[in-house]
JSON list of C-alpha atoms in Angstrom, two decimals:
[
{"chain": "Z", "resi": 1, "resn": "UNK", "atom": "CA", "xyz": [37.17, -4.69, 34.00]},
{"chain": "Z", "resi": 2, "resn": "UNK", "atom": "CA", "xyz": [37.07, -5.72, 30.35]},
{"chain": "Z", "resi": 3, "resn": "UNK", "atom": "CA", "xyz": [34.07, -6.52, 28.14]},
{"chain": "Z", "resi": 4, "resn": "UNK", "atom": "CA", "xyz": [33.81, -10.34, 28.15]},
{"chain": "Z", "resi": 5, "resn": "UNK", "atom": "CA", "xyz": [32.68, -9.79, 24.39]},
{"chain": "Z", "resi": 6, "resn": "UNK", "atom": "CA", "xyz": [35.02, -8.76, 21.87]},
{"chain": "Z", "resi": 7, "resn": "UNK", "atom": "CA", "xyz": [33.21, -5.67, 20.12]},
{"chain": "Z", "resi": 8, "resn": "UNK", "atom": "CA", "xyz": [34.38, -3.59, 16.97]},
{"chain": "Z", "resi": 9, "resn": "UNK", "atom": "CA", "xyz": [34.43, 0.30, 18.69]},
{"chain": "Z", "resi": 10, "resn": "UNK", "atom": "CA", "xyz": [34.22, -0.59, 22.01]},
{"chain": "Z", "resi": 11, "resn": "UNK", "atom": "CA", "xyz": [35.45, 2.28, 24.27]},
{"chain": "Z", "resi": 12, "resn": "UNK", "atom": "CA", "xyz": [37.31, -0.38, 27.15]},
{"chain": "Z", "resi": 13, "resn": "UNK", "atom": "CA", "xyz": [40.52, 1.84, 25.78]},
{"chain": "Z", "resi": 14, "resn": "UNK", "atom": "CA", "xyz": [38.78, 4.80, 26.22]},
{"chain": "Z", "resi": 15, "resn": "UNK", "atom": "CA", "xyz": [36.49, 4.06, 29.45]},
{"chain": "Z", "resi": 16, "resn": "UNK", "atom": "CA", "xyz": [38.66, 5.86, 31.50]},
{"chain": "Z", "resi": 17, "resn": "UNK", "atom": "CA", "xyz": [38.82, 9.42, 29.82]},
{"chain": "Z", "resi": 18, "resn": "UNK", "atom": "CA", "xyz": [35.14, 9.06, 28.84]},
{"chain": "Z", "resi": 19, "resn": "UNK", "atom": "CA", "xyz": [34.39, 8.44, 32.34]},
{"chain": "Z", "resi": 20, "resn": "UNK", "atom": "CA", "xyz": [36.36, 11.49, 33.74]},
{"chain": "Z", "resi": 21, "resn": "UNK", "atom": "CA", "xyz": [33.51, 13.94, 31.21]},
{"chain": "Z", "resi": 22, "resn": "UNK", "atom": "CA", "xyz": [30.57, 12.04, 32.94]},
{"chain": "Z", "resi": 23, "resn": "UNK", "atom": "CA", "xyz": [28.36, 13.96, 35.13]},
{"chain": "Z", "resi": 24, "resn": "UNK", "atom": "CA", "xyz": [27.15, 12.50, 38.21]},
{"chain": "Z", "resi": 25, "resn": "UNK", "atom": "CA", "xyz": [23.57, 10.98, 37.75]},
{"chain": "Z", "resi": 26, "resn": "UNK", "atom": "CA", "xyz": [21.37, 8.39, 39.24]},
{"chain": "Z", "resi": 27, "resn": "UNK", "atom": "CA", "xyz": [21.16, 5.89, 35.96]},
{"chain": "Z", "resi": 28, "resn": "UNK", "atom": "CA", "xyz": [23.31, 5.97, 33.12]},
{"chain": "Z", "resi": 29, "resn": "UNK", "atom": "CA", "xyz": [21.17, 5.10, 29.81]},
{"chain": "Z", "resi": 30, "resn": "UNK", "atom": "CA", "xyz": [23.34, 3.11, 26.80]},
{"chain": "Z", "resi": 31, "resn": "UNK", "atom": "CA", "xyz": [20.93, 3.63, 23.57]},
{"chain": "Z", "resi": 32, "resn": "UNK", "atom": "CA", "xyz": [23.89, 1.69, 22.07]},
{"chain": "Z", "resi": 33, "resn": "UNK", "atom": "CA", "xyz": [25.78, -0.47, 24.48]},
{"chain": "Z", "resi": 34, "resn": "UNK", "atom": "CA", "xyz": [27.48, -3.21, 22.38]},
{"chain": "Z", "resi": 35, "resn": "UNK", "atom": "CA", "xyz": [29.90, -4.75, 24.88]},
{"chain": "Z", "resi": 36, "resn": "UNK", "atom": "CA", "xyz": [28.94, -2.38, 27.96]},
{"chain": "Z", "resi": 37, "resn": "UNK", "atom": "CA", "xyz": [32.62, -1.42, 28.16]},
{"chain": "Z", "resi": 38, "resn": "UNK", "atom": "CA", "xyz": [31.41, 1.78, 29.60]},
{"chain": "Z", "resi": 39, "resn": "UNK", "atom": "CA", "xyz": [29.37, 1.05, 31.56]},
{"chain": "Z", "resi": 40, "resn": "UNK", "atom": "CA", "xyz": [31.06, -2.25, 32.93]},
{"chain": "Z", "resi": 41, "resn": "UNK", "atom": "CA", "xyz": [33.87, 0.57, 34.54]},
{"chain": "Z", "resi": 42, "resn": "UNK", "atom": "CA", "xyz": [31.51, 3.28, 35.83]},
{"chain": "Z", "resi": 43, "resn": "UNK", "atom": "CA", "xyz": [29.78, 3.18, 39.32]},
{"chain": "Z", "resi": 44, "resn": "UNK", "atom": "CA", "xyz": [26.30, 4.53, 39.12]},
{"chain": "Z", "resi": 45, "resn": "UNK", "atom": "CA", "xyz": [22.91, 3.51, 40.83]},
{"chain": "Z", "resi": 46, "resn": "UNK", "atom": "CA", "xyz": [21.30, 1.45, 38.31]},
{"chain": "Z", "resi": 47, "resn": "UNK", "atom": "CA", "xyz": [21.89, 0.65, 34.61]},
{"chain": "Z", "resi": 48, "resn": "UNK", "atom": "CA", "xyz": [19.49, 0.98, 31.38]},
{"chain": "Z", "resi": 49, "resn": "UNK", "atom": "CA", "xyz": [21.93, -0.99, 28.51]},
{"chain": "Z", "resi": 50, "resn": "UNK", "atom": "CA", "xyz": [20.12, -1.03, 25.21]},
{"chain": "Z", "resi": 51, "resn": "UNK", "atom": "CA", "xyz": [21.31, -2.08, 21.56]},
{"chain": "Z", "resi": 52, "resn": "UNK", "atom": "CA", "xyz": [19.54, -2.96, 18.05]},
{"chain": "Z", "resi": 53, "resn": "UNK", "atom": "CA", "xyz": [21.51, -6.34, 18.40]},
{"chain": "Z", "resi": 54, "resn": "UNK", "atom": "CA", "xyz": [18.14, -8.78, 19.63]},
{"chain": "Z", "resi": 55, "resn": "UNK", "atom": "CA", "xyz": [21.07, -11.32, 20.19]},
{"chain": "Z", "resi": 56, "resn": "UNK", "atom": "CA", "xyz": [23.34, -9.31, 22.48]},
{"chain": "Z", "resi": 57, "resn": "UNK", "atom": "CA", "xyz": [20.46, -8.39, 24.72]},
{"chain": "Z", "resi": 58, "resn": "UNK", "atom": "CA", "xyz": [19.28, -11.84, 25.07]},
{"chain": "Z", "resi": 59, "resn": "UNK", "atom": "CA", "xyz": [22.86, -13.35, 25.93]},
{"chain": "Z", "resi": 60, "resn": "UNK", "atom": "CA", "xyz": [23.04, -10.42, 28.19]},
{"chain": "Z", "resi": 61, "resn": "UNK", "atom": "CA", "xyz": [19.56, -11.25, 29.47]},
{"chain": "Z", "resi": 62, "resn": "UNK", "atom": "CA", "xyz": [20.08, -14.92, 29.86]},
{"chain": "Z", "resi": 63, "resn": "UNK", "atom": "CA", "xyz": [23.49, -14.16, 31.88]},
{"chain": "Z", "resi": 64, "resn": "UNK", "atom": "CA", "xyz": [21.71, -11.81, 34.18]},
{"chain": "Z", "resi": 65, "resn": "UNK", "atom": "CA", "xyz": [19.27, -14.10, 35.28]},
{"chain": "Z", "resi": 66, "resn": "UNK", "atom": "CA", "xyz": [20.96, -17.39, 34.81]},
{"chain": "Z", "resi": 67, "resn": "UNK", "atom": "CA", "xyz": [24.72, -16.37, 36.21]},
{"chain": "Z", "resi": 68, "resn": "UNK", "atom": "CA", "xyz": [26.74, -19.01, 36.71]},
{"chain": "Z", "resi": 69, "resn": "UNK", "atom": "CA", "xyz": [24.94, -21.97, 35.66]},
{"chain": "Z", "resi": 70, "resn": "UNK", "atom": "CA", "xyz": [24.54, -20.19, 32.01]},
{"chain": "Z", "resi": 71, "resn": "UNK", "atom": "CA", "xyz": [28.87, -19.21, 32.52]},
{"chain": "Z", "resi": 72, "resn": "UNK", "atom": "CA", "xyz": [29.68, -23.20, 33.20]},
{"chain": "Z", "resi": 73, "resn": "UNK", "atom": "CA", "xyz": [27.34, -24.09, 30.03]},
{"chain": "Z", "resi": 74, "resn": "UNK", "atom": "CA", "xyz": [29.12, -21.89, 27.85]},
{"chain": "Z", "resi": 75, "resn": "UNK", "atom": "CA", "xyz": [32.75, -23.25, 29.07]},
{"chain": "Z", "resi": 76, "resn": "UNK", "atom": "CA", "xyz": [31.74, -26.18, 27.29]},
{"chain": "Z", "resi": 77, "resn": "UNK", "atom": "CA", "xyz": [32.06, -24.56, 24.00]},
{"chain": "Z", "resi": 78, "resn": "UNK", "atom": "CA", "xyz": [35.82, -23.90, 24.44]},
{"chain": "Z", "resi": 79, "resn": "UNK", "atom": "CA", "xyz": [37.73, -26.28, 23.97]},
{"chain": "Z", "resi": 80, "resn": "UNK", "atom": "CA", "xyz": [40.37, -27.84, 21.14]},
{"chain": "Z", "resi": 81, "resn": "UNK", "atom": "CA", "xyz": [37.88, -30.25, 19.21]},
{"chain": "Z", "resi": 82, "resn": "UNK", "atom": "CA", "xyz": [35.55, -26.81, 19.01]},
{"chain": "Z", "resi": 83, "resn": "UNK", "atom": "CA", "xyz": [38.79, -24.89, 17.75]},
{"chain": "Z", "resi": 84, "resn": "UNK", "atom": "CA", "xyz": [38.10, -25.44, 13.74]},
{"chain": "Z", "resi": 85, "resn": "UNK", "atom": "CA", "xyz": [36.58, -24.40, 11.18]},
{"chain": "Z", "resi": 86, "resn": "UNK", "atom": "CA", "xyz": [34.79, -26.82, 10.72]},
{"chain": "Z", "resi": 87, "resn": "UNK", "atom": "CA", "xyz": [33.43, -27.28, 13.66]},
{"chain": "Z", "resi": 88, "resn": "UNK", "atom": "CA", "xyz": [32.99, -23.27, 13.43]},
{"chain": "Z", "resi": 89, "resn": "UNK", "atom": "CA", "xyz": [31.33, -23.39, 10.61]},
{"chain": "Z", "resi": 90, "resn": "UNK", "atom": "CA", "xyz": [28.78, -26.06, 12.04]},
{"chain": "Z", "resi": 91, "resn": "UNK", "atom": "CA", "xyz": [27.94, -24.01, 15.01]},
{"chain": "Z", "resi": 92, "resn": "UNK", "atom": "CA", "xyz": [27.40, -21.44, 13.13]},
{"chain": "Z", "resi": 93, "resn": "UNK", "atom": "CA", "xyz": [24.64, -22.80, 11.08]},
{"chain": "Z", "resi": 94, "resn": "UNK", "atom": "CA", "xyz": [23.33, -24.28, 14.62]},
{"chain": "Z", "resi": 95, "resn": "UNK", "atom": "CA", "xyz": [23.09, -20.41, 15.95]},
{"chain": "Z", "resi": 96, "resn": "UNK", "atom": "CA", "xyz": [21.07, -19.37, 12.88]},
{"chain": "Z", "resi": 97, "resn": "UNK", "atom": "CA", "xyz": [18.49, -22.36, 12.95]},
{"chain": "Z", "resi": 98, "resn": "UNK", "atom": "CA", "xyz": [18.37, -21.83, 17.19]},
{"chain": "Z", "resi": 99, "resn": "UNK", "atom": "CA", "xyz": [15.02, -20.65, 18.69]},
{"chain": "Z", "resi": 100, "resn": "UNK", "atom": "CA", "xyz": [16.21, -21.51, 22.34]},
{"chain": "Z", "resi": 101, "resn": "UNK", "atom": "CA", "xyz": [18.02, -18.29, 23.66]},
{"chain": "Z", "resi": 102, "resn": "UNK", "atom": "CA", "xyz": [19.90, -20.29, 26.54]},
{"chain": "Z", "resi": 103, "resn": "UNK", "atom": "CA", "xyz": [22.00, -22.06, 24.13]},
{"chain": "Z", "resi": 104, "resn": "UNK", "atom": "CA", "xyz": [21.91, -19.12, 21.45]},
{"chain": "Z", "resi": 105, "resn": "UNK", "atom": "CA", "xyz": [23.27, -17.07, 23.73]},
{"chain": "Z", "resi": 106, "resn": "UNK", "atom": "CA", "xyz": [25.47, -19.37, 24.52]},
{"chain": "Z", "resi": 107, "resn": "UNK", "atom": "CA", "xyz": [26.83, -20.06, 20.83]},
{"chain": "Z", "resi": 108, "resn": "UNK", "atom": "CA", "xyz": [27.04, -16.12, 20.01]},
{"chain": "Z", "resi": 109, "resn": "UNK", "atom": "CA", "xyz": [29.76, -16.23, 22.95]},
{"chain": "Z", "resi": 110, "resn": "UNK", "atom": "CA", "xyz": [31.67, -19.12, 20.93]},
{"chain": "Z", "resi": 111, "resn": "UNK", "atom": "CA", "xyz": [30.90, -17.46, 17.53]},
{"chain": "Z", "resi": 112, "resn": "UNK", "atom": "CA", "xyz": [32.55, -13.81, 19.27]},
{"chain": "Z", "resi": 113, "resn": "UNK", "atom": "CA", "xyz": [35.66, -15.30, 20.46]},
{"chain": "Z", "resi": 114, "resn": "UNK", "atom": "CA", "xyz": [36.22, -17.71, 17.82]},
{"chain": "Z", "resi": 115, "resn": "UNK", "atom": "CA", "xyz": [35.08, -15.85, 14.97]},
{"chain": "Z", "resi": 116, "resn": "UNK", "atom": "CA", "xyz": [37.30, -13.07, 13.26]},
{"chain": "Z", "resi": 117, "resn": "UNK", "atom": "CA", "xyz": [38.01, -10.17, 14.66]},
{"chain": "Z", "resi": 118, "resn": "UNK", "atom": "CA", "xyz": [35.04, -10.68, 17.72]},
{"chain": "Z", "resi": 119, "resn": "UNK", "atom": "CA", "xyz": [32.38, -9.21, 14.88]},
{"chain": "Z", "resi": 120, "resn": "UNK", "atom": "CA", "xyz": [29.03, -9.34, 15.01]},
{"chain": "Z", "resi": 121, "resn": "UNK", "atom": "CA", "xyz": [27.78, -9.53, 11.29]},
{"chain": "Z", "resi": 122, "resn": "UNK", "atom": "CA", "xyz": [24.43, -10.59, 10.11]},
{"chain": "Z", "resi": 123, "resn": "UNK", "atom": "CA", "xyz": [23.43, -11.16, 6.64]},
{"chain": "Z", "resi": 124, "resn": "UNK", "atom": "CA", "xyz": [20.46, -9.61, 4.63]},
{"chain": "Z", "resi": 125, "resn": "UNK", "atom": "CA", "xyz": [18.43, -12.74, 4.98]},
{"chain": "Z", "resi": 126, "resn": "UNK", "atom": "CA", "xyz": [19.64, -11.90, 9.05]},
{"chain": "Z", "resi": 127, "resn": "UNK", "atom": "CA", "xyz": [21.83, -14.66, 9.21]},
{"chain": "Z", "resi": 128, "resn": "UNK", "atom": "CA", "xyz": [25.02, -14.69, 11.40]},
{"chain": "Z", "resi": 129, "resn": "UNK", "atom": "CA", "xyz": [28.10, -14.56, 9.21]},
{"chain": "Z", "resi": 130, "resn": "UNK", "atom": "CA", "xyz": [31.04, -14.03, 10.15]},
{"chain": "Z", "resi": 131, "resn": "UNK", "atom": "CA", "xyz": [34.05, -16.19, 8.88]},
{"chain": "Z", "resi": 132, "resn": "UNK", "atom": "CA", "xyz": [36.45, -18.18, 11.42]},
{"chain": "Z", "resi": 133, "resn": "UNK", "atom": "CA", "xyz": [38.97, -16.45, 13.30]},
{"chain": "Z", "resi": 134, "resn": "UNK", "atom": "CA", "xyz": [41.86, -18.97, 12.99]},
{"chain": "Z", "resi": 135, "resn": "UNK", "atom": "CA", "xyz": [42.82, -18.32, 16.48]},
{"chain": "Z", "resi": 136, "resn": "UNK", "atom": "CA", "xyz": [45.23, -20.84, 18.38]},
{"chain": "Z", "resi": 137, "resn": "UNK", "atom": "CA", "xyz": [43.74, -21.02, 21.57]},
{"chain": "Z", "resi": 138, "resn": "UNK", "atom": "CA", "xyz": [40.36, -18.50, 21.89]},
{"chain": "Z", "resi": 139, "resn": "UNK", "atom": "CA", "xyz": [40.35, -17.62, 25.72]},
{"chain": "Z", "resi": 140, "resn": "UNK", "atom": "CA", "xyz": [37.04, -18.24, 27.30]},
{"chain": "Z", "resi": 141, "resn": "UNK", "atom": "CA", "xyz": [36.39, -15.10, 29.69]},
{"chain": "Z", "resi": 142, "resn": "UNK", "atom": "CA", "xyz": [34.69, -16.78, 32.44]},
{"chain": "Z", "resi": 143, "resn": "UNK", "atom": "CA", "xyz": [35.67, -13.96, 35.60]},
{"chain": "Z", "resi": 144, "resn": "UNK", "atom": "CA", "xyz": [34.55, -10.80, 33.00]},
{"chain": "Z", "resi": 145, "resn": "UNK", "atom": "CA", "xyz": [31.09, -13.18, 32.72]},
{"chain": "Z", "resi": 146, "resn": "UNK", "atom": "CA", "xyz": [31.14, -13.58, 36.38]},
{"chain": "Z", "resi": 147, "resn": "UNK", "atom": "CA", "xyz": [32.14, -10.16, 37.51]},
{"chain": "Z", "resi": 148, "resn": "UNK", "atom": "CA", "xyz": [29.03, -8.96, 34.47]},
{"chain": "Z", "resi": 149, "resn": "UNK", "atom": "CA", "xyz": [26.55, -10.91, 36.28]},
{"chain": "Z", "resi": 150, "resn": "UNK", "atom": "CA", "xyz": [27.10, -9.15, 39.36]},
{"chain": "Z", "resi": 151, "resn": "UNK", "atom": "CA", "xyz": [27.64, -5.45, 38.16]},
{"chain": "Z", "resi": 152, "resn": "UNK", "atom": "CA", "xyz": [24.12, -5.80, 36.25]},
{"chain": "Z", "resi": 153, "resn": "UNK", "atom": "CA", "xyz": [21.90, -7.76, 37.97]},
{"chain": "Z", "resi": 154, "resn": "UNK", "atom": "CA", "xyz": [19.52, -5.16, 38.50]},
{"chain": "Z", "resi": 155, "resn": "UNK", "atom": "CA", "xyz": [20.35, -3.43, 35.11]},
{"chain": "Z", "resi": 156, "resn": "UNK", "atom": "CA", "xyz": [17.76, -3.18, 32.38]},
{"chain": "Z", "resi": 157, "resn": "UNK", "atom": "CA", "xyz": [18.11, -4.55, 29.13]},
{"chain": "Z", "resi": 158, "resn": "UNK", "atom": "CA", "xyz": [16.12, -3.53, 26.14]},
{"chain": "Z", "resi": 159, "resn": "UNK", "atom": "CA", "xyz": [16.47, -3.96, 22.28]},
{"chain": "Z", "resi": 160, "resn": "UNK", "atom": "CA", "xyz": [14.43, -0.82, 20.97]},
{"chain": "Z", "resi": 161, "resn": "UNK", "atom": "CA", "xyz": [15.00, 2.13, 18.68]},
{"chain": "Z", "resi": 162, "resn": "UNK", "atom": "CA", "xyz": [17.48, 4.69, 20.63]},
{"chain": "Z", "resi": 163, "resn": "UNK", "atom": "CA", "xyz": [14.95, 7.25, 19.90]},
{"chain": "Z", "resi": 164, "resn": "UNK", "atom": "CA", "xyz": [12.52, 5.72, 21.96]},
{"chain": "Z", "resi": 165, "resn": "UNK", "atom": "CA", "xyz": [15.23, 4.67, 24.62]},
{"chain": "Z", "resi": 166, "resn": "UNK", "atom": "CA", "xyz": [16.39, 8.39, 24.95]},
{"chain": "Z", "resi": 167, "resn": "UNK", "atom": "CA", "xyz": [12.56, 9.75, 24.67]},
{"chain": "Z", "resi": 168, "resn": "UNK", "atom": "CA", "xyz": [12.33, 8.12, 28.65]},
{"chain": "Z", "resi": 169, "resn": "UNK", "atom": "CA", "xyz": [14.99, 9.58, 30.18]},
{"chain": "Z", "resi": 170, "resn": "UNK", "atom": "CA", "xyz": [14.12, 11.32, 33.27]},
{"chain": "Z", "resi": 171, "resn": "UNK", "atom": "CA", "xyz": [15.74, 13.76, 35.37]},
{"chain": "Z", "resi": 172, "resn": "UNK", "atom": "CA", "xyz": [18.58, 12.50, 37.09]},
{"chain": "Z", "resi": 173, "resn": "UNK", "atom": "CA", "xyz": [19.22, 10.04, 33.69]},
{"chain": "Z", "resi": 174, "resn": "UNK", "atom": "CA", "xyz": [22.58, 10.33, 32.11]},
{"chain": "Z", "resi": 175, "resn": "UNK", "atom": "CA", "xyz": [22.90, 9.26, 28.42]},
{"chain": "Z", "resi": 176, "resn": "UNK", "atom": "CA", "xyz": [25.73, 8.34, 26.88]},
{"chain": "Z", "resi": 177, "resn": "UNK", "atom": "CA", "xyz": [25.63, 7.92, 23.50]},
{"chain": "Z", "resi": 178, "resn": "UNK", "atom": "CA", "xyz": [28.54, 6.36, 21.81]},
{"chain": "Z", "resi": 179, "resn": "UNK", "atom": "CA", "xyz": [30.02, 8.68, 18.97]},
{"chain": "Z", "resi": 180, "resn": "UNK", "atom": "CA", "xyz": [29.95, 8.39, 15.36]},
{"chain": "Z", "resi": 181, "resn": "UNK", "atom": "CA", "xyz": [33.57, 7.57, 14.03]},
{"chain": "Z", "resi": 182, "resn": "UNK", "atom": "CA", "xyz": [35.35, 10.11, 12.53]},
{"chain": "Z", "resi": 183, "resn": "UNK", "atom": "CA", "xyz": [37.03, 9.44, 8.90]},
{"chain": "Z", "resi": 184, "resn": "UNK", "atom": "CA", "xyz": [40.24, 8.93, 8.55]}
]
């Protein structure tokens, strides 16, 4: 199943040929999960998803406990009137004021398939920023939401140093760390 994010490196391309180098293991560990591509197409036990993104872990958080209630809510966002930049550009400045993570998590959805490219940029004052995507029609991934709430709804989600993440691992624990990217 794909990521219902789009995420610069994710491994959905790959999650096959990772997943035939994975040991067996009780819970797989993700010190850097981004979209949970991985993870999303492996079968193990239980699930510890972690990344430095606060934002990603609450929308992932919010979805896990708020299923499809939070999935109808985001629909909302999708729709022609909400397809310009403009109207982009407005949300945008709405995510960055937000202190409610419902609809936060909510508008980082919007902001990932209607921004360019599906990044996930923050400024050094740690402001969202990434410019419009120009896209004719973004597609709202409502069944890779729904079939995410169910895969994880006992999963863990943290936002913590991967040091610290790795530093509990116990026996039985696989971790899979996403590698660095090679130069060209």
């Amino acid at each position: 199943m794909r990521p219902f994010l789009k995420w610069a490196g994710g491994k959905y391309r790959l999650a096959e040929r990772i997943k035939a180098q994975l040991p067996s293991g009780k819970r797989l560990l993700e010190p850097f999960a981004g979209s949970c591509a991985l993870s999303l197409n492996t079968d193990y036990q239980t699930y510890w998803l972690n990344d430095i993104n606060v934002d990603l872990i609450n929308l992932y958080q919010v979805l896990q406990s708020e299923g499809t209630a939070f999935i109808k809510f985001c629909g909302k966002y999708f729709t022609q009137e909400n397809n310009t930049s403009e109207k982009y550009y407005e949300i945008r400045r709405q995510f960055n004021q937000e202190t409610d993570i419902f609809i936060k998590s909510a508008l980082f959805i919007y902001l990932n398939r209607h921004g360019y490219n599906g990044l996930s940029r923050y400024n050094a004052g740690g402001e969202f920023n990434v410019p419009f995507g120009k896209y004719a029609k973004p597609y709202f991934p409502e069944q890779e939401m729904i079939h995410f709430h169910t895969k994880f709804k006992n999963a863990k989600f943290t936002s913590i140093d991967f040091e610290t993440m790795m530093s509990k691992a116990r026996p039985g624990d696989l971790v899979y760390c996403d590698p660095p990217y090679e130069p060209l």
